[in-house]
């Protein structure tokens, strides 16, 4: 019996070892497959396609502000199914409720958006100051909102509406001088029996059940890849080519590339470039750790703050928390939130593609119209400070952000100084004119020292959303890089996104509410610092916002100059709940340049914390 157990144990061990080798070999083959696609692209067609990159991206760089539209069959129920409220993204209704293709077609047969008016939609975008529009031609549900000949799962053949709204929108946007393009879900398709995503009706990979190895299904089960390639060959690529040939879009926007292997995503981009060398393609179609094959980068959805990004990038906020129309979601942000987010993105060299979810009858929600009208009113007076601008070399400011166009510097003031004196830190250049952009009213500016300027402001903030001050400089801007704490602004926010990261393996959160953090803080060799300047002696109370779930926490030192304090935090509860540590320390600073440091002493188990920000309150 003992010998039999030994033999059985040997074969179990051998099988486990062999299975491990087999898994490793499959992953290696997957890497080789993707690398072959990368090498082919870089050595030939993709590199050739980048020769006119600057030409095709110019309009997009100048635009800075666009309208994103999520509209489809899901817009009719608007977050409700069989009398039940369905929370989350309304456009994910089919997946959330595990709706079959047949039942979804029944819903499509009721879709008749009689209030759809392409001219009105384009006009709303125009009046809001938007320069481009991107609409869902096919979302993850696989239902085409255009007259496709590739599949009968489309708005013309399956709805009583029987019109092609994409053709009408394309014409309307052309009329109003708005660039036009499509969102196309290339990797997710819940109606197609061969595509990733639908695991409730077809048991396909890429869905919530995590079948066949989950996210890496195409490496764990490469025998399933030909099935997905069949979908790509028979539906995705043909429909993308249809969109290019029929509507000649200015831009194509893709999403969820991880549902397919990189090699397939690259293959689709190759098909696009063979058909059209001028269409702009976003960054979510094909990208690796080394190469982003798109024309620009994307940051996360629904951002509150922006992590550092170099090059061309775009953010996609939405008016509430859903992209498709959700009749139960009334969490619409105020106009000022979007005006300031727009200024923040432009100040960092990015675009804002703001999402609207029209209703199933084709009309815009009145709450969305109110937001659009408010932004439009601000843009009518201040759009010059957004369109065609770049990030200025001025350091971060206590009162807001800055943008630049030519030799004109635009100061976007969010926080009005109580004494009506705007301290512009780091501006070394001389100016010819200073004025309120909205009404061209002249202002007086005085140089305080070689690095700083003070502008005398009106007693009342002219625009409480964002007052813009223009400085026409006499020459190319010169600026000091060190951030200045304005003494007349009571709170200074040191965001983790703006910290200098020391050590390796840090990463950023996506910038959503409660997620604008630095994470993966697992070593005492990792630390953060902020450098800033005070213009006079100041005392600050330091608070902290962070996340630390169960098993995280530890001890760290908070240090400025010769002052230091050791602080202990303990992880508890949810790792998504924002925690606040008030009155963490009080520091007294003389006038001059300072460095504030957070450095771990010990880390309990997982990571020290996910740090959001340090609000410094003047005493």
XYZ file of C-alpha atoms in Angstrom:
619
model
C 0.000 0.000 0.000
C 2.845 2.335 0.905
C 4.508 1.704 -2.484
C 1.221 2.347 -4.287
C 0.863 5.707 -2.467
C 4.418 6.649 -3.417
C 3.769 5.779 -7.083
C 0.437 7.680 -7.029
C 2.138 10.691 -5.428
C 4.847 10.545 -8.100
C 2.309 10.631 -10.922
C 0.337 13.474 -9.265
C 3.568 15.456 -8.900
C 4.563 14.669 -12.492
C 1.132 15.733 -13.763
C 1.242 18.998 -11.790
C 4.726 19.743 -13.069
C 3.704 18.942 -16.628
C 0.572 21.111 -16.354
C 2.692 24.003 -15.071
C 5.111 23.604 -17.968
C 2.188 23.434 -20.385
C 0.645 26.662 -18.989
C 3.988 28.415 -19.200
C 4.436 27.257 -22.788
C 0.968 28.517 -23.748
C 1.688 31.934 -22.258
C 5.032 32.021 -24.072
C 3.259 31.242 -27.331
C 0.824 34.063 -26.609
C 3.675 36.484 -26.041
C 5.345 35.316 -29.227
C 2.095 35.783 -31.172
C 1.679 39.347 -29.881
C 5.357 40.183 -30.352
C 5.224 38.997 -33.935
C 2.302 41.368 -34.562
C 4.160 44.226 -32.856
C 7.335 43.595 -34.857
C 5.470 43.453 -38.141
C 3.609 46.693 -37.375
C 6.682 48.614 -36.219
C 8.843 47.406 -39.102
C 6.303 48.216 -41.800
C 2.741 49.530 -42.035
C 2.303 51.218 -38.628
C 5.548 53.178 -38.829
C 4.589 54.209 -42.351
C 1.142 55.292 -41.130
C 2.709 57.573 -38.516
C 4.361 59.717 -41.177
C 1.200 61.809 -41.483
C 0.265 61.518 -37.791
C 0.906 65.188 -37.039
C -1.263 66.214 -39.967
C -4.276 64.090 -39.019
C -4.136 64.885 -35.285
C -3.857 68.688 -35.602
C -7.608 69.392 -35.570
C -8.020 67.170 -32.511
C -5.221 68.954 -30.631
C -6.820 72.317 -31.345
C -10.353 71.204 -30.405
C -9.803 70.498 -26.684
C -13.549 69.884 -26.080
C -15.878 67.285 -27.569
C -19.210 65.536 -27.058
C -19.343 61.800 -26.370
C -22.760 60.168 -26.926
C -23.852 56.759 -25.640
C -27.175 55.937 -27.299
C -28.679 52.590 -28.176
C -31.458 50.114 -27.499
C -30.538 50.266 -23.778
C -31.594 53.955 -23.763
C -35.263 52.916 -23.976
C -35.479 51.043 -20.625
C -33.043 53.586 -19.148
C -31.757 51.463 -16.279
C -34.916 49.424 -15.663
C -35.667 45.804 -16.527
C -38.930 43.954 -15.807
C -39.973 46.633 -13.326
C -36.677 46.525 -11.440
C -34.111 49.297 -11.152
C -30.699 48.224 -12.465
C -27.862 50.302 -11.038
C -24.542 51.075 -12.723
C -23.912 51.789 -16.367
C -27.277 51.709 -18.188
C -25.578 50.673 -21.420
C -24.564 47.406 -19.710
C -28.174 46.321 -19.180
C -27.902 43.270 -21.451
C -24.915 41.924 -19.498
C -26.215 42.834 -16.049
C -29.591 41.182 -16.563
C -28.287 38.314 -18.730
C -30.694 39.187 -21.525
C -30.747 36.776 -24.459
C -30.334 37.907 -28.036
C -33.976 37.066 -28.730
C -35.264 39.122 -25.785
C -33.003 42.005 -26.726
C -34.506 41.921 -30.219
C -37.951 42.175 -28.644
C -36.735 45.343 -26.922
C -35.334 46.600 -30.223
C -38.737 46.120 -31.853
C -40.073 48.755 -29.397
C -37.299 51.280 -30.060
C -38.775 54.227 -31.962
C -36.979 57.497 -31.101
C -39.497 59.830 -32.730
C -37.940 62.898 -31.040
C -34.507 62.244 -32.534
C -33.323 65.389 -34.309
C -29.775 65.216 -35.663
C -29.731 68.961 -36.304
C -30.698 69.677 -32.694
C -28.049 67.299 -31.336
C -25.320 68.931 -33.414
C -26.594 72.369 -32.473
C -26.490 71.504 -28.753
C -22.856 70.471 -29.167
C -22.035 73.614 -31.139
C -23.685 75.926 -28.603
C -21.842 74.195 -25.746
C -18.538 75.022 -27.449
C -17.760 71.441 -28.468
C -15.602 70.940 -31.548
C -16.095 67.215 -32.176
C -18.693 64.514 -31.593
C -18.245 60.766 -31.093
C -21.293 58.488 -30.909
C -21.749 54.769 -30.262
C -22.230 53.128 -33.654
C -22.164 49.724 -31.914
C -21.760 49.267 -28.184
C -21.035 46.040 -26.304
C -24.574 44.792 -26.931
C -23.582 44.266 -30.562
C -26.547 46.260 -31.897
C -25.548 48.531 -34.779
C -27.068 52.018 -34.709
C -26.365 52.424 -38.418
C -27.438 50.868 -41.705
C -25.029 47.948 -41.801
C -25.126 45.228 -44.446
C -22.919 42.926 -42.355
C -25.505 41.959 -39.718
C -29.281 42.239 -39.428
C -28.851 43.187 -35.753
C -29.265 46.906 -36.509
C -31.558 49.895 -36.146
C -32.799 49.963 -39.749
C -33.902 46.324 -39.899
C -34.995 45.668 -36.313
C -36.758 48.827 -35.103
C -39.869 50.707 -36.201
C -37.648 53.780 -36.566
C -36.050 52.307 -39.707
C -33.766 55.332 -40.241
C -29.989 55.674 -40.130
C -29.296 58.239 -37.380
C -25.548 58.030 -37.984
C -25.954 59.334 -41.547
C -28.168 62.161 -40.288
C -25.734 63.088 -37.515
C -22.770 63.025 -39.876
C -24.541 65.521 -42.147
C -25.639 67.731 -39.247
C -22.142 67.880 -37.747
C -20.705 68.763 -41.148
C -23.273 71.595 -41.374
C -22.189 73.050 -38.024
C -18.456 72.585 -38.570
C -18.138 69.839 -35.961
C -15.746 66.937 -36.513
C -17.617 63.634 -36.387
C -16.720 60.063 -35.508
C -17.752 56.752 -34.032
C -17.308 54.647 -30.925
C -17.198 51.004 -32.004
C -17.046 48.099 -29.543
C -14.629 45.810 -31.342
C -13.710 43.327 -28.612
C -16.999 42.936 -26.743
C -20.089 41.782 -28.632
C -22.830 40.186 -26.558
C -25.096 39.154 -29.444
C -22.529 37.337 -31.568
C -22.058 33.634 -30.748
C -18.321 33.777 -31.500
C -17.353 37.060 -29.809
C -15.975 37.528 -26.278
C -18.309 38.629 -23.510
C -21.578 36.681 -23.536
C -21.149 33.878 -21.010
C -24.844 33.544 -20.056
C -26.115 32.400 -23.454
C -23.021 31.168 -25.322
C -20.548 30.344 -22.509
C -17.988 32.516 -24.280
C -14.810 33.791 -22.622
C -14.282 37.407 -21.642
C -17.366 37.668 -19.430
C -18.143 38.052 -15.746
C -17.854 34.313 -15.020
C -14.164 34.326 -15.897
C -14.489 31.213 -18.043
C -11.495 29.518 -19.686
C -8.853 31.282 -17.615
C -10.520 34.658 -17.235
C -8.754 37.713 -18.610
C -6.052 35.621 -20.286
C -8.423 33.174 -21.924
C -6.700 33.484 -25.318
C -3.397 32.333 -23.808
C -4.806 29.693 -21.454
C -7.074 28.309 -24.162
C -5.567 29.281 -27.517
C -7.831 26.724 -29.213
C -10.705 29.196 -28.626
C -8.975 32.036 -30.438
C -10.041 30.962 -33.976
C -13.658 31.316 -32.864
C -13.106 34.927 -31.792
C -11.120 35.572 -34.966
C -14.158 34.384 -36.917
C -16.182 37.158 -35.258
C -13.436 39.697 -36.015
C -13.287 38.605 -39.656
C -17.028 38.338 -40.224
C -18.381 41.257 -38.205
C -15.901 43.634 -36.524
C -13.541 44.413 -39.401
C -16.298 44.485 -42.053
C -18.419 46.885 -39.976
C -15.449 49.141 -39.239
C -14.721 49.268 -42.958
C -18.393 50.094 -43.573
C -18.185 53.029 -41.187
C -15.093 54.320 -42.965
C -16.499 53.911 -46.469
C -20.058 55.161 -45.850
C -19.523 58.054 -43.427
C -15.853 59.069 -43.797
C -15.483 59.797 -40.061
C -12.800 62.086 -38.678
C -12.173 59.832 -35.702
C -12.741 56.242 -34.506
C -12.949 55.444 -30.782
C -12.433 51.931 -29.377
C -12.698 50.389 -25.915
C -12.012 47.243 -23.816
C -9.068 45.945 -25.903
C -8.070 43.430 -23.218
C -10.968 41.159 -24.218
C -8.928 40.153 -27.279
C -5.201 39.441 -27.630
C -3.018 42.347 -28.729
C -2.351 40.612 -32.042
C -6.056 40.855 -32.967
C -6.267 44.509 -31.952
C -3.231 45.309 -34.064
C -4.779 43.403 -36.977
C -7.883 45.593 -36.768
C -5.795 48.755 -36.712
C -3.965 47.507 -39.788
C -7.303 47.074 -41.586
C -8.233 50.647 -40.651
C -4.971 52.091 -41.912
C -5.277 50.150 -45.173
C -8.694 51.730 -45.700
C -8.021 55.256 -44.380
C -4.742 56.951 -43.491
C -6.374 60.174 -42.261
C -8.875 59.014 -39.638
C -7.759 59.632 -36.039
C -7.770 56.500 -33.860
C -7.869 56.693 -30.064
C -5.451 54.903 -27.764
C -7.663 52.060 -26.535
C -7.592 49.889 -29.656
C -4.033 48.608 -29.555
C -1.329 49.243 -26.996
C 1.418 47.346 -25.219
C 3.728 48.279 -22.374
C 6.235 49.537 -24.943
C 4.097 50.913 -27.787
C 0.799 52.798 -27.993
C -0.405 52.303 -31.555
C -3.184 54.900 -31.397
C -2.902 58.550 -32.321
C -3.316 59.708 -28.715
C -3.608 58.316 -25.201
C -6.671 57.887 -23.021
C -6.993 58.376 -19.301
C -9.706 56.838 -17.150
C -13.475 57.261 -17.307
C -15.305 59.753 -15.055
C -12.176 61.523 -13.748
C -12.088 64.029 -10.901
C -8.331 64.645 -11.093
C -5.698 63.859 -13.726
C -2.574 61.800 -13.145
C 0.584 62.901 -14.980
C 0.427 62.119 -18.712
C 2.872 63.114 -21.427
C 1.857 63.680 -25.029
C -1.684 63.906 -26.387
C -4.408 62.516 -24.131
C -8.150 62.637 -23.506
C -10.491 62.252 -20.526
C -14.133 61.137 -20.712
C -16.346 62.451 -17.882
C -20.111 61.989 -18.004
C -22.843 64.253 -16.659
C -23.972 61.772 -13.992
C -22.487 58.327 -13.263
C -23.834 56.410 -16.272
C -22.857 56.829 -19.908
C -26.139 55.553 -21.362
C -29.355 57.269 -20.249
C -30.343 56.151 -16.728
C -33.658 57.529 -15.499
C -32.848 56.739 -11.860
C -29.398 58.365 -11.844
C -29.808 61.994 -10.803
C -26.218 62.498 -9.666
C -25.570 65.187 -12.285
C -22.615 67.393 -11.504
C -22.966 71.209 -11.485
C -21.873 73.258 -14.494
C -18.869 74.580 -12.582
C -17.471 71.080 -12.109
C -17.220 70.630 -15.883
C -15.950 74.140 -16.568
C -13.138 73.612 -14.079
C -12.454 70.062 -15.309
C -12.184 71.432 -18.848
C -9.670 74.056 -17.713
C -7.722 71.442 -15.732
C -7.441 69.100 -18.712
C -6.365 71.902 -21.079
C -3.822 73.092 -18.489
C -2.191 69.655 -18.682
C -2.333 69.443 -22.490
C -5.374 67.171 -22.724
C -8.864 67.072 -24.240
C -12.193 66.675 -22.481
C -14.710 64.421 -24.246
C -17.857 64.959 -22.164
C -20.548 62.286 -22.357
C -24.286 62.736 -22.831
C -26.782 59.871 -22.696
C -29.868 60.783 -24.773
C -33.189 59.171 -23.906
C -34.815 56.318 -25.778
C -37.222 58.711 -27.488
C -34.280 60.613 -29.008
C -34.466 63.704 -26.784
C -31.718 64.980 -24.481
C -32.426 64.889 -20.747
C -33.290 68.411 -19.546
C -30.609 68.089 -16.830
C -28.008 67.452 -19.524
C -29.270 70.408 -21.557
C -28.898 72.667 -18.520
C -25.284 71.558 -18.121
C -24.552 72.047 -21.828
C -26.106 75.504 -21.831
C -24.125 76.541 -18.752
C -20.838 75.381 -20.257
C -21.740 77.083 -23.528
C -22.366 80.405 -21.813
C -18.929 80.228 -20.189
C -17.200 79.067 -23.386
C -18.753 81.873 -25.428
C -16.816 84.373 -23.333
C -13.769 82.309 -22.426
C -13.291 79.697 -25.160
C -10.120 81.455 -26.304
C -8.452 80.192 -23.116
C -9.251 76.560 -24.074
C -9.143 76.102 -27.857
C -5.693 75.621 -29.328
C -3.993 76.058 -25.971
C -1.146 74.061 -24.462
C 0.075 73.505 -20.938
C 1.948 76.545 -19.684
C 5.308 76.323 -17.913
C 3.901 78.174 -14.924
C 4.057 75.993 -11.776
C 0.949 74.807 -9.947
C -0.960 77.655 -8.315
C -3.110 77.831 -5.174
C -5.993 79.609 -6.924
C -6.436 77.464 -10.063
C -4.668 76.489 -13.291
C -3.152 78.126 -16.360
C -3.159 77.579 -20.131
C -1.077 79.107 -22.901
C -1.535 80.089 -26.552
C 1.274 81.887 -28.355
C 2.544 84.510 -25.915
C -0.776 84.849 -24.090
C -1.049 83.276 -20.654
C -4.534 82.478 -19.348
C -5.073 82.254 -15.592
C -8.150 80.202 -14.653
C -9.095 81.380 -11.169
C -11.251 78.941 -9.201
C -10.500 80.291 -5.704
C -10.895 84.062 -5.390
C -8.467 85.623 -2.876
C -10.253 87.330 0.000
C -8.046 90.430 -0.318
C -8.547 90.585 -4.125
C -4.833 90.142 -4.794
C -3.911 87.309 -7.159
C -0.420 86.063 -6.402
C 1.017 84.560 -9.607
C 4.003 82.518 -8.474
C 6.886 81.739 -10.795
C 6.112 84.214 -13.596
C 9.429 85.723 -14.657
C 8.221 87.231 -17.957
C 7.153 90.821 -18.469
C 3.726 91.619 -19.885
C 2.160 94.150 -22.217
C -1.495 93.758 -21.142
C -3.452 92.199 -18.293
C -7.243 91.957 -18.484
C -10.358 89.945 -17.690
C -10.887 87.769 -20.733
C -14.705 87.834 -20.646
C -15.091 91.622 -20.922
C -11.547 92.776 -21.772
C -11.495 95.001 -18.663
C -7.890 96.058 -17.914
C -6.279 95.018 -14.638
C -3.177 96.239 -12.848
C -0.238 93.923 -12.256
C 2.842 94.548 -10.128
C 6.089 92.633 -9.970
C 6.871 91.603 -6.400
C 10.250 90.029 -7.073
C 12.124 88.329 -9.904
C 9.778 85.321 -9.801
C 6.368 86.581 -8.713
C 3.638 88.973 -9.843
C 0.532 90.269 -8.061
C -2.613 91.221 -10.001
C -5.190 93.557 -8.444
C -8.638 91.984 -8.864
C -12.181 93.355 -8.749
C -13.851 93.249 -5.341
C -16.293 90.611 -6.579
C -15.449 87.468 -8.579
C -16.936 88.171 -12.043
C -17.536 84.496 -12.852
C -17.898 82.173 -9.887
C -17.386 79.111 -12.115
C -13.975 80.149 -13.397
C -12.794 83.715 -13.967
C -10.120 83.907 -16.659
C -7.403 86.562 -16.656
C -5.294 87.033 -19.780
C -1.692 88.221 -19.714
C -0.231 89.170 -23.065
C 3.475 88.625 -22.549
C 6.163 90.630 -24.316
C 8.085 87.486 -25.258
C 8.064 83.712 -24.857
C 7.131 82.787 -21.315
C 9.839 82.319 -18.707
C 8.864 80.730 -15.437
C 10.337 79.294 -12.289
C 9.301 75.684 -11.736
C 8.725 75.753 -7.970
C 5.153 75.843 -6.740
C 4.190 78.885 -4.646
C 1.727 78.872 -1.761
C -0.348 82.051 -2.027
C -0.593 83.453 1.484
C -4.138 84.747 0.852
C -5.540 81.311 -0.105
C -6.425 79.429 3.111
C -6.096 75.847 1.812
C -3.250 74.310 -0.181
C -3.941 70.866 -1.673
C -0.914 68.637 -2.172
C -2.314 65.925 -4.432
C -0.545 62.587 -4.611
C -0.797 62.951 -8.409
C 1.435 66.041 -8.142
C 4.059 64.493 -5.853
C 7.561 63.545 -6.860
C 7.724 59.736 -6.683
C 10.918 58.218 -5.286
C 11.539 54.505 -5.695
C 10.133 51.961 -8.111
C 6.790 50.228 -8.730
C 4.478 53.064 -7.705
C 1.335 53.352 -9.837
C -1.577 55.772 -10.063
C -5.285 55.364 -9.451
C -7.575 56.235 -12.351
C -8.521 59.695 -11.067
C -12.190 59.004 -10.307
C -13.761 60.300 -7.108
C -11.894 58.624 -4.258
C -9.396 57.059 -6.686
C -6.941 59.886 -7.413
C -4.246 58.146 -5.410
C -0.713 56.827 -5.589
C -0.723 53.102 -4.864
C 1.455 49.985 -4.627
C 3.364 51.535 -1.713
C 4.956 48.356 -0.396
C 8.566 49.218 0.396
C 10.404 51.510 2.783
C 12.529 52.572 -0.199
C 9.458 54.240 -1.762
C 8.589 57.769 -0.698
C 6.833 60.930 -1.847
C 7.843 64.570 -1.755
C 6.454 67.974 -2.712
C 8.578 71.077 -3.199
C 6.993 74.481 -2.704
C 7.784 78.062 -1.747
C 6.201 80.343 0.850
C 6.416 84.094 0.349
C 6.179 84.882 4.078
C 6.323 82.904 7.332
C 3.334 80.562 7.571
C 1.827 77.959 9.873
C -0.187 75.063 8.456
C -2.241 72.260 9.917
C -1.681 69.127 7.817
C -4.583 66.768 7.163
C -4.528 63.593 5.073
C -6.997 61.770 2.804
C -6.176 58.151 2.040
C -7.426 54.586 1.642
C -6.164 51.649 3.691
C -8.127 48.418 3.742
C -7.733 45.530 6.151
C -4.125 44.313 6.339
C -2.631 47.595 5.132
C -1.114 50.402 7.154
C 2.121 51.020 8.986
C 4.252 53.845 10.283
C 5.652 56.756 8.305
C 7.571 59.947 8.934
C 6.194 63.312 7.879
C 9.124 65.672 7.471
C 9.754 69.305 6.522
C 13.266 70.639 7.062
C 14.400 69.781 10.582
C 10.870 69.060 11.728
C 9.577 65.487 11.612
C 6.759 63.491 13.123
C 6.221 59.742 13.151
C 2.639 58.691 12.435
C 0.961 55.304 12.712
C -2.047 54.308 10.584
C -3.976 51.038 10.673
C -5.849 49.592 7.731
C -9.489 48.813 8.422
C -12.763 48.257 6.633
C -13.166 48.713 2.901
C -10.193 49.489 0.695
C -12.456 51.818 -1.324
C -13.556 54.039 1.573
C -11.787 57.384 1.792
C -10.359 57.949 5.263
C -9.419 61.321 6.733
C -6.724 62.010 9.300
C -7.275 65.539 10.581
C -4.672 67.591 12.440
C -2.001 65.064 11.546
C 0.684 67.650 12.219
C 1.294 71.378 12.476
C 4.271 72.935 10.746
C 5.756 76.409 11.038
C 7.605 77.525 7.932
C 9.765 80.577 7.332
C 9.597 82.326 3.969
C 11.504 80.301 1.376
C 11.602 76.965 -0.425
C 10.564 73.800 1.403
C 10.254 70.081 0.797
C 7.541 68.053 2.488
C 8.293 64.332 2.613
C 6.306 61.209 3.509
C 8.624 58.242 4.022
C 7.687 54.814 5.444
C 9.321 53.489 8.601
C 7.502 50.161 8.521
C 4.688 48.592 6.504
C 2.367 46.106 8.188
C 1.445 43.600 5.474
C 0.185 44.748 2.116
C 0.841 48.390 1.312
C 1.268 51.428 3.532
C -1.808 53.167 2.080
C -3.259 54.654 -1.071
C -2.595 58.354 -0.607
C -5.003 60.854 -2.154
C -3.868 64.228 -0.866
C -2.567 66.359 1.967
C -4.786 69.407 2.547
C -2.728 72.092 4.298
C -4.858 74.628 6.181
C -3.330 77.999 7.065
C -3.599 78.968 10.735
